[in-house]
Tab-separated table of C-alpha atoms in Angstrom:
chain	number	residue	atom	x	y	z
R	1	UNK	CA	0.000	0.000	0.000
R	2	UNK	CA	1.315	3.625	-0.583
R	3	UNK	CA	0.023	6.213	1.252
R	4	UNK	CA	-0.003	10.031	-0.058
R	5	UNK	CA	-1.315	12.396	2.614
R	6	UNK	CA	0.759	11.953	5.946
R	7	UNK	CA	1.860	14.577	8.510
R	8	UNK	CA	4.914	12.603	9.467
R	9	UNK	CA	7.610	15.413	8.832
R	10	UNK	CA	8.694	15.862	12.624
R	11	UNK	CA	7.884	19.259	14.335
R	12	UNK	CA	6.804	21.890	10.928
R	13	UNK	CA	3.051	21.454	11.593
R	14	UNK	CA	0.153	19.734	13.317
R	15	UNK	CA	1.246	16.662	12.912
R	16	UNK	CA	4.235	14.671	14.650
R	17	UNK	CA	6.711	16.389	17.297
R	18	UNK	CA	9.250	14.305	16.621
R	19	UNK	CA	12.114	11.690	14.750
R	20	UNK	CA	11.321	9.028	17.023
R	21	UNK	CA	7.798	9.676	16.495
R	22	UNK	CA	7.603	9.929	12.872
R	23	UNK	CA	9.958	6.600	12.893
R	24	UNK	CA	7.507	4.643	15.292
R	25	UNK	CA	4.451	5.259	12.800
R	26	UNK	CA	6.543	4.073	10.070
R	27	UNK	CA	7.835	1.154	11.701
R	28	UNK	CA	3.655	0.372	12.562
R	29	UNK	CA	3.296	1.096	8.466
R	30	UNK	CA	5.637	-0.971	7.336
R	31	UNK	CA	4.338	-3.663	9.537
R	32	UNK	CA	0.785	-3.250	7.651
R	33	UNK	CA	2.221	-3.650	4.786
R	34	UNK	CA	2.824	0.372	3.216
R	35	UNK	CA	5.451	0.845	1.467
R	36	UNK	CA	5.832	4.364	0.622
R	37	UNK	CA	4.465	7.578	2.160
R	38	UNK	CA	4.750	10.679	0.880
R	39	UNK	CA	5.055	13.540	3.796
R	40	UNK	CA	2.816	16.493	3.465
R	41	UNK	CA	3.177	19.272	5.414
R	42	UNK	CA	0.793	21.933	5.498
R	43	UNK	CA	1.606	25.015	3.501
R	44	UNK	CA	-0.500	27.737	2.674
R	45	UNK	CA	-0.966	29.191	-1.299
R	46	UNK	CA	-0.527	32.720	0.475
R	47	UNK	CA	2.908	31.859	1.247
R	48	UNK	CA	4.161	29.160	-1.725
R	49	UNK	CA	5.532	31.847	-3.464
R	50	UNK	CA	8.608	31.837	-0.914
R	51	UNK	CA	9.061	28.135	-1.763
R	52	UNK	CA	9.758	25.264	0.569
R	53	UNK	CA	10.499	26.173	4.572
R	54	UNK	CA	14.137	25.487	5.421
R	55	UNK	CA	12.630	23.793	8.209
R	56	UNK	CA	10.946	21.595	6.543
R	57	UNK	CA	14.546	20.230	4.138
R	58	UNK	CA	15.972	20.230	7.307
R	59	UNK	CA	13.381	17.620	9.070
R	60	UNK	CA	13.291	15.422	5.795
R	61	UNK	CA	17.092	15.123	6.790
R	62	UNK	CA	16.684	14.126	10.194
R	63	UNK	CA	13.929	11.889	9.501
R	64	UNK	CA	15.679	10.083	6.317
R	65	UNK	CA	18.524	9.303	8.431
R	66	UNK	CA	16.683	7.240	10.998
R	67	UNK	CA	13.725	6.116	8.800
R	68	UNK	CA	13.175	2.415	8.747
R	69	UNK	CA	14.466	1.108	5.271
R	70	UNK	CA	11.231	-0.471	4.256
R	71	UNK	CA	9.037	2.422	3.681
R	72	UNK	CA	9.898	4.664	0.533
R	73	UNK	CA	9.595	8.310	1.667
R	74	UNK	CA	8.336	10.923	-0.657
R	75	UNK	CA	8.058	15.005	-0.485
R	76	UNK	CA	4.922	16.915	-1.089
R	77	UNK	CA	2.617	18.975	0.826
R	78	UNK	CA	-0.966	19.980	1.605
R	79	UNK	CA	-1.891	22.965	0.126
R	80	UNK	CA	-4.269	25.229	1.757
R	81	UNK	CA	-5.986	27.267	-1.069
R	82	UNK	CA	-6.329	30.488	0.556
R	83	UNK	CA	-5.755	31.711	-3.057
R	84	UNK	CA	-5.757	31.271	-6.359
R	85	UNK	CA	-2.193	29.073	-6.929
R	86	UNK	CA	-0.384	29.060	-10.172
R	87	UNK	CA	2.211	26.431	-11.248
R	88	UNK	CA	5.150	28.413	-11.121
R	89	UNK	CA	4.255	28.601	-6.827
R	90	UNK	CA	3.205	24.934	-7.345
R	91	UNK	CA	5.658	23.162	-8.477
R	92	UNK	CA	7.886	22.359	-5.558
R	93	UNK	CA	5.032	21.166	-3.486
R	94	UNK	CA	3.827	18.315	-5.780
R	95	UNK	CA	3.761	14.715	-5.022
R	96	UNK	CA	7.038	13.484	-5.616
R	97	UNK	CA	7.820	16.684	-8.358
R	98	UNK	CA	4.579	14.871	-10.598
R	99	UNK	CA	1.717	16.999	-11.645
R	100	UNK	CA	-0.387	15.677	-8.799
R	101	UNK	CA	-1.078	17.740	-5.580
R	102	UNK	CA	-2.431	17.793	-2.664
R	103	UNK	CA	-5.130	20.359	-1.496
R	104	UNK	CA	-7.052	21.726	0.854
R	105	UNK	CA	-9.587	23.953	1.611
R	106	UNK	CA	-11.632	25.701	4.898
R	107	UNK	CA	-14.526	23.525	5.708
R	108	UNK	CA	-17.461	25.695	5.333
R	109	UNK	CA	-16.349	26.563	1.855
R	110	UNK	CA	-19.356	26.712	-1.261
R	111	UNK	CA	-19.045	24.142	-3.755
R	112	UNK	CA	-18.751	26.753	-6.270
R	113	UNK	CA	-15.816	28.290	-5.076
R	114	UNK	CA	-13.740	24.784	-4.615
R	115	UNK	CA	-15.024	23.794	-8.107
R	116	UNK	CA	-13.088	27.503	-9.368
R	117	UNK	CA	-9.960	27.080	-7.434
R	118	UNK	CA	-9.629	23.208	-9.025
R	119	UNK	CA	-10.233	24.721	-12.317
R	120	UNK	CA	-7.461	27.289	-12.328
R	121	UNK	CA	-4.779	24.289	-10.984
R	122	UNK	CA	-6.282	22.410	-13.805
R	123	UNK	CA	-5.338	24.940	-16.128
R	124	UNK	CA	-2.036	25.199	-15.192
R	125	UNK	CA	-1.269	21.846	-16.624
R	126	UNK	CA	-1.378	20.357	-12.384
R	127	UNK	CA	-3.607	17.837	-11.716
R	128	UNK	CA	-5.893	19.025	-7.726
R	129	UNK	CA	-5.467	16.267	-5.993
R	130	UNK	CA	-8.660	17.429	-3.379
R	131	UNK	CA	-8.168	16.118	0.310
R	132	UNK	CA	-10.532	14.946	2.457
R	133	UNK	CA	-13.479	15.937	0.617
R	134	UNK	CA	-16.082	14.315	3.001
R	135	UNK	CA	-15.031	17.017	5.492
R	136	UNK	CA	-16.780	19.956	3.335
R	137	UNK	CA	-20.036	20.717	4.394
R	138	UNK	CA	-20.736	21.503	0.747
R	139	UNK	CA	-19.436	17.564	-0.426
R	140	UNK	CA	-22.164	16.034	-2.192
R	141	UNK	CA	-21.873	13.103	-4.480
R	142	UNK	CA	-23.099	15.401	-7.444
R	143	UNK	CA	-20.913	18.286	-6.184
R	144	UNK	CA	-17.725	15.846	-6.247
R	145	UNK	CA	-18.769	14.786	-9.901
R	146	UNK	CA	-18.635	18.527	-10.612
R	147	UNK	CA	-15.220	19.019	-8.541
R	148	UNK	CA	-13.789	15.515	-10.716
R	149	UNK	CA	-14.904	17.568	-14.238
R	150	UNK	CA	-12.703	20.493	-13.289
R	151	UNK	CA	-10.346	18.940	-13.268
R	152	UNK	CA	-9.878	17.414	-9.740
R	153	UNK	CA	-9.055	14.055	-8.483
R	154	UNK	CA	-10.457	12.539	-4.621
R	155	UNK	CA	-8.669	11.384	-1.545
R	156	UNK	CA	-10.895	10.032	1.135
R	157	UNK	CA	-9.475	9.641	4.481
R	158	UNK	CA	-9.469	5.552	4.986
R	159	UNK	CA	-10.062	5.597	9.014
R	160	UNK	CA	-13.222	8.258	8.130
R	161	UNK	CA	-14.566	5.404	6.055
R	162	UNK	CA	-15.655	3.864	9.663
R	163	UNK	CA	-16.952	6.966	10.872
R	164	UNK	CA	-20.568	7.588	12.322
R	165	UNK	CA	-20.682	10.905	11.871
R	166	UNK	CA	-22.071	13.145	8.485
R	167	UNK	CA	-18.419	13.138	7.345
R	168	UNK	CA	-18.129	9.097	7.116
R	169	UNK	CA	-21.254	9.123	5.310
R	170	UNK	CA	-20.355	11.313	2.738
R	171	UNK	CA	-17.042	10.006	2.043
R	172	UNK	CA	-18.513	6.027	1.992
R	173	UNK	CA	-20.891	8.034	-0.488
R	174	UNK	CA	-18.065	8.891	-2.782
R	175	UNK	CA	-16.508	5.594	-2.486
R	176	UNK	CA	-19.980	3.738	-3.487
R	177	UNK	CA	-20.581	6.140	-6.437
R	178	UNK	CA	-17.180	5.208	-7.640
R	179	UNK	CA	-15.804	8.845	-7.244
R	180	UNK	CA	-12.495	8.564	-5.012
R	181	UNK	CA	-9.466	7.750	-6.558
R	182	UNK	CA	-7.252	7.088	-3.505
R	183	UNK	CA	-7.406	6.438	0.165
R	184	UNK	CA	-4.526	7.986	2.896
R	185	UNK	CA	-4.658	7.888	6.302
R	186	UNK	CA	-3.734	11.671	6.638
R	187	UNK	CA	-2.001	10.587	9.609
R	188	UNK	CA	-0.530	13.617	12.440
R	189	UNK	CA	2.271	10.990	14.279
R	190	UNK	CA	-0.743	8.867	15.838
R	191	UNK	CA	-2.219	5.542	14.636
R	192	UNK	CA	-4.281	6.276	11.725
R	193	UNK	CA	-3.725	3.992	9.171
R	194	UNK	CA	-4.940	3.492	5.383
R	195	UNK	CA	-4.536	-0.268	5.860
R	196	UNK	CA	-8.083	0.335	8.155
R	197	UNK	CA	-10.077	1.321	4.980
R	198	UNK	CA	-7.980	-1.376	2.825
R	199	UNK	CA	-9.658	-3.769	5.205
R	200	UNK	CA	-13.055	-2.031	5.305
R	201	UNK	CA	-13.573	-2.074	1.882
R	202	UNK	CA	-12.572	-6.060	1.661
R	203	UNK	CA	-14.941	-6.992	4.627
R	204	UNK	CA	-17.908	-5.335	1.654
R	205	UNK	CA	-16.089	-7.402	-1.110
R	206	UNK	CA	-14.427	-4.444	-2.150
R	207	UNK	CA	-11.451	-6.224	-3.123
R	208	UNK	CA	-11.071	-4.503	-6.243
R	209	UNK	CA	-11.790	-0.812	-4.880
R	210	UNK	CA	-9.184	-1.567	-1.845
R	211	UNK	CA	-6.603	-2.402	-4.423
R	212	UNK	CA	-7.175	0.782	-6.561
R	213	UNK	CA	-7.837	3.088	-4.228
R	214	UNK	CA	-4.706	1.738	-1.985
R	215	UNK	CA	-1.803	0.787	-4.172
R	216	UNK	CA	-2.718	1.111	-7.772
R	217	UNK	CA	-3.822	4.615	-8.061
R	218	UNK	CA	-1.157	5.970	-5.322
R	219	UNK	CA	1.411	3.862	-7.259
R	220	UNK	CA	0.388	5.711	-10.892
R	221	UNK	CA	0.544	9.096	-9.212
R	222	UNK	CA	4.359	8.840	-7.895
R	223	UNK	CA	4.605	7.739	-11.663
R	224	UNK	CA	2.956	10.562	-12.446
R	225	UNK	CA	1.021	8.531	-14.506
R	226	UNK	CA	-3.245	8.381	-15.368
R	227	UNK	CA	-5.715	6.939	-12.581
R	228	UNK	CA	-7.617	3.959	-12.813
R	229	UNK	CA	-11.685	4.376	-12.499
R	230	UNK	CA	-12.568	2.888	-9.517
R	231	UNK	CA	-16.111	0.968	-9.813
R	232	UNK	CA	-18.537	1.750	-7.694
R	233	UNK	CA	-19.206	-0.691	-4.840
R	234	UNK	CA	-22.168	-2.278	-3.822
R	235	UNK	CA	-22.612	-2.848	-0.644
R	236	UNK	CA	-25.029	-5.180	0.974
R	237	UNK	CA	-26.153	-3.370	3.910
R	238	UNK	CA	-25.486	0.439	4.617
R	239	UNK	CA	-22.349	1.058	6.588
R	240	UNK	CA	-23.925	3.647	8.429
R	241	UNK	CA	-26.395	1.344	9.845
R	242	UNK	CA	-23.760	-1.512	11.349
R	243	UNK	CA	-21.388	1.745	12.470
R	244	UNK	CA	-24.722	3.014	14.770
R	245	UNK	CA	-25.056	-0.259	15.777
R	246	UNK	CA	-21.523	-0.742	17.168
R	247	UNK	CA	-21.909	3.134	18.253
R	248	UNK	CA	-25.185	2.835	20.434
R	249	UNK	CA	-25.563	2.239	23.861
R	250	UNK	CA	-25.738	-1.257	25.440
R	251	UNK	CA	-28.054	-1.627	28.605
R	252	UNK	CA	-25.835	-2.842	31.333
């Protein structure tokens, strides 16, 4: 499995505080069976114009050195779209220096606006990879189709797959209509894992759609290659109805 939204690079955001943080998650990876991870800071589009943080070259050092040998690290970052972002700002925060990458936008943001900001990366020759798009209170399945014609491609978060909550439905909703096109575990140095929606998806027999949206797709973006269409996937019984099950209260 390769996993393309992580927050691994020790002590530049949110995510992990540390080298011997970062380097436990990986070992846990590795042990699931990833075998690459690209680490994406956050960065905003305000600010890409002044290129990559030193901080951040200087914590891809520190982490390469003591990173365990079996997981492939890759550079990127997630973009916050406070702004319009052009590829000449662009360029060195790409997956792996492809035309893929990662972004992000403030959760309360119209559909129309997201749709606009994907269309101008689009333009520019980039390919949007949108993150997380079940976390937009504007994420529909017909406002994703919209986002995918711009230009866009989808990353669900796998562990949000499980979720109970409005944001779990929506992103099982994308993954049913056949509109994501990868799974990461957006992990901040904590146990979040994409092997968790891997194994979601194959307990639905969603073989096929764990192995695209896990390891095929990922794998064709570090090539900077074209996605595979992901079918959708029938599922037998709504996930949302087994997840309130497990979720409600038990009398004692």
């Amino acid at each position: 499995m390769i996993d393309l939204h992580s927050h691994l690079l020790p002590g530049v955001d949110d995510g992990s505080r540390s080298v011997e943080q970062s380097v436990g998650v990986l070992r846990t990876m590795a042990r699931q069976g990833v075998t690459a991870v690209c680490l994406t800071p956050h960065v905003v589009a305000s600010r890409a114009a002044q290129g990559v943080p030193p901080a951040h070259d200087r914590a891809f050092l520190d982490l390469t050195a003591q990173a365990p040998p079996e997981v492939r690290l890759v550079r990127g970052a997630e973009v916050m779209l406070d702004r319009p972002l052009y590829a000449a700002d662009a360029q060195p925060f790409t997956i792996g220096g492809s035309r893929y990458i990662l972004v992000e936008f403030p959760r309360m943001i119209a559909e129309e606006a997201v749709r606009n900001a994907l269309a101008i990366l689009a333009g520019e020759g980039l390919v949007p990879l949108l993150a997380h798009p079940e976390r937009y209170s504007s994420c529909s399945v017909e406002a994703a189709r919209r986002w995918k014609a711009a230009g866009a491609k989808l990353q669900v978060d796998a562990t949000t797959l499980l979720s109970p909550e409005p944001r779990g439905e929506r992103a099982r909703a994308l993954v049913i209509a056949g509109l994501a096109d990868i799974m990461a575990a957006d992990n901040h140095g904590d146990t979040r894992s994409i092997a968790t929606g891997a194994q979601a998806l194959r307990e639905h027999r969603g073989e096929l759609q764990a192995e695209l949206l896990s390891t095929t797709n990922p794998a064709a973006i570090l090539a900077d290659g074209e996605l595979e269409p992901v079918p959708p996937l029938a599922i037998r019984a709504t996930w949302g109805q087994r997840l309130r099950r497990l979720f409600e209260p038990r009398d004692p």
